[in-house]
């Protein structure tokens, strides 16, 4: 798990619930030790600066295994971030609009709409200053929606959630990541 900033501990607990061990990624070399990668939520500007400072961008882009980005992590995976643009990794053919639902006080939880894929029915999603996907490329599948907006998407080995699956006890999103190893 990228451990620059954000809710690293909560993801470590969520991975443990899904029977995986989390190790911090802070150097390019650390990526050789892991089978899947999580980019946690947090503050994407801060995380992007950390990626730059630690010289991690190329190693993250070249990571060959399954990747899950949540909230700020989803922003960093996208090809473009709008509303306070930030340098992104471009691993997901998506445009992410930051803070699309408002500020911290507009944080909320909701269930996914019916029709969610991959056994994700009734998934409860926690949104904290969440982004929204303003555009998705043709190769991007929508696995879950809330209020018709895509909240969990997949392009090949890359999964991105605009919510925080690590903050609910439900392990299904992390299980999806681990199942792709
Ligand atoms: N609003 C944050 C950002 O734009 C993301 C919030 C989060 O990860 N909970 O970076």
XYZ file of C-alpha atoms and ligand atoms in Angstrom:
191
model
C 0.000 0.000 0.000
C 1.232 3.436 -0.908
C 1.926 4.884 2.546
C 2.709 8.535 1.781
C -0.407 9.975 3.456
C -4.059 9.095 4.058
C -6.027 6.281 5.640
C -3.257 3.704 5.383
C -4.088 2.025 8.719
C -7.766 1.543 7.842
C -6.782 -0.125 4.547
C -4.326 -2.371 6.390
C -7.170 -3.524 8.653
C -9.479 -4.014 5.659
C -6.831 -6.106 3.888
C -6.389 -8.173 7.044
C -10.173 -8.812 7.079
C -9.785 -10.043 3.489
C -6.879 -12.293 4.605
C -4.014 -10.286 3.100
C -0.998 -8.685 4.708
C -0.360 -4.995 4.018
C 3.151 -3.628 3.650
C 4.002 0.064 3.196
C 5.309 1.213 -0.184
C 7.614 4.225 0.140
C 10.401 3.389 -2.317
C 10.321 2.028 -5.882
C 12.014 -1.115 -4.603
C 9.094 -1.837 -2.195
C 6.850 -2.545 -5.198
C 8.885 -5.661 -5.974
C 7.682 -7.206 -2.704
C 3.918 -6.893 -3.292
C 1.356 -8.772 -5.367
C -1.282 -6.023 -5.461
C -1.246 -2.303 -4.803
C -3.614 0.002 -2.901
C -3.580 3.774 -3.301
C -5.515 4.968 -0.248
C -7.777 7.950 0.225
C -6.443 11.115 1.768
C -5.403 14.363 0.162
C -4.421 13.858 -3.461
C -2.286 17.031 -3.627
C -0.233 15.834 -0.639
C 0.030 12.270 -1.948
C 1.046 13.523 -5.436
C 3.810 15.652 -3.868
C 5.000 12.608 -1.903
C 5.061 10.480 -5.065
C 7.191 13.150 -6.741
C 9.501 13.615 -3.739
C 10.075 9.876 -3.358
C 10.571 9.346 -7.107
C 7.775 6.770 -7.166
C 5.727 7.761 -10.226
C 7.432 5.540 -12.818
C 7.488 2.519 -10.503
C 3.785 2.963 -9.688
C 2.944 3.323 -13.391
C 4.959 0.211 -14.187
C 3.507 -1.959 -11.398
C 2.243 -5.056 -13.235
C -0.320 -6.387 -10.732
C -3.843 -5.444 -9.679
C -4.321 -1.922 -8.316
C -7.096 -0.409 -6.185
C -7.354 3.357 -5.712
C -9.930 4.756 -3.311
C -11.077 8.379 -3.267
C -7.812 10.387 -3.491
C -6.272 7.151 -4.821
C -8.897 7.045 -7.592
C -8.070 10.663 -8.475
C -4.370 9.796 -8.728
C -5.078 6.798 -10.989
C -7.141 8.867 -13.452
C -5.725 10.380 -16.606
C -6.877 13.838 -15.503
C -8.016 15.527 -12.287
C -10.276 18.592 -12.470
C -11.183 21.206 -9.847
C -7.698 21.841 -8.429
C -5.740 19.743 -10.948
C -3.022 17.514 -9.609
C -0.418 15.423 -11.485
C -1.882 11.947 -11.916
C -0.540 8.520 -12.862
C -2.877 8.041 -15.823
C -3.493 4.322 -15.247
C -7.294 4.719 -15.636
C -8.974 6.274 -18.659
C -11.096 8.629 -16.557
C -11.458 12.268 -15.641
C -11.978 12.761 -11.901
C -13.568 15.899 -10.529
C -12.255 16.532 -7.029
C -14.587 17.392 -4.121
C -17.547 16.994 -6.460
C -20.089 16.544 -3.662
C -18.919 19.558 -1.628
C -16.780 19.918 1.465
C -16.141 17.727 4.512
C -19.581 18.505 5.998
C -21.189 17.111 2.847
C -19.730 13.660 3.515
C -22.343 10.887 3.461
C -22.977 7.154 3.224
C -25.329 5.434 0.779
C -26.060 2.008 -0.694
C -25.186 1.182 -4.294
C -28.053 1.176 -6.780
C -29.536 -2.110 -7.888
C -27.674 -3.680 -10.759
C -24.219 -3.530 -9.210
C -21.900 -6.128 -10.714
C -19.648 -8.797 -9.193
C -21.792 -9.560 -6.171
C -21.696 -5.982 -4.957
C -25.436 -5.614 -4.351
C -26.347 -3.497 -1.343
C -22.755 -2.366 -0.776
C -22.695 0.575 1.646
C -20.402 3.362 0.453
C -18.884 6.099 2.607
C -18.070 9.321 0.725
C -15.697 11.886 2.280
C -15.021 14.972 0.148
C -15.400 12.490 -2.648
C -14.547 12.906 -6.305
C -16.883 12.058 -9.142
C -15.951 10.549 -12.502
C -16.772 13.304 -14.992
C -15.817 11.099 -17.951
C -14.931 7.448 -18.457
C -13.170 5.962 -21.482
C -14.800 3.196 -23.552
C -12.662 0.492 -21.907
C -13.811 1.325 -18.391
C -16.498 -0.895 -16.821
C -18.835 0.499 -14.183
C -19.196 -2.055 -11.356
C -21.355 0.031 -9.010
C -23.325 3.261 -9.024
C -24.843 5.496 -6.353
C -27.562 7.847 -7.549
C -26.668 6.751 -11.054
C -23.104 8.108 -10.728
C -20.322 5.526 -11.227
C -18.613 4.951 -7.872
C -16.622 1.778 -8.560
C -15.006 1.227 -11.948
C -12.526 -1.185 -13.479
C -10.212 -1.005 -16.444
C -8.282 -4.228 -16.828
C -6.310 -4.744 -13.607
C -7.108 -1.267 -12.256
C -10.012 -0.737 -9.833
C -11.052 2.703 -8.610
C -13.640 3.638 -5.992
C -14.767 7.190 -5.262
C -15.797 5.996 -1.773
C -13.960 4.364 1.159
C -14.454 0.571 1.247
C -11.862 0.399 4.052
C -14.196 2.261 6.422
C -16.959 -0.353 6.465
C -16.561 -3.953 7.673
C -17.681 -5.314 4.265
C -14.573 -6.853 2.600
C -16.042 -7.228 -0.914
C -14.067 -4.494 -2.692
C -10.733 -5.601 -1.213
C -11.657 -9.200 -2.053
C -12.185 -8.133 -5.669
C -8.645 -6.684 -5.712
C -7.116 -9.786 -4.151
C -9.079 -12.070 -6.463
C -7.343 -10.405 -9.430
C -3.860 -11.463 -8.253
N -10.911 15.543 -1.481
C -9.716 14.733 -1.503
C -8.841 15.094 -2.714
O -9.295 15.734 -3.626
C -10.050 13.258 -1.519
C -10.794 12.912 -0.260
C -10.599 11.516 0.220
O -9.720 10.792 -0.200
N -11.423 11.158 1.185
O -7.736 14.733 -2.730
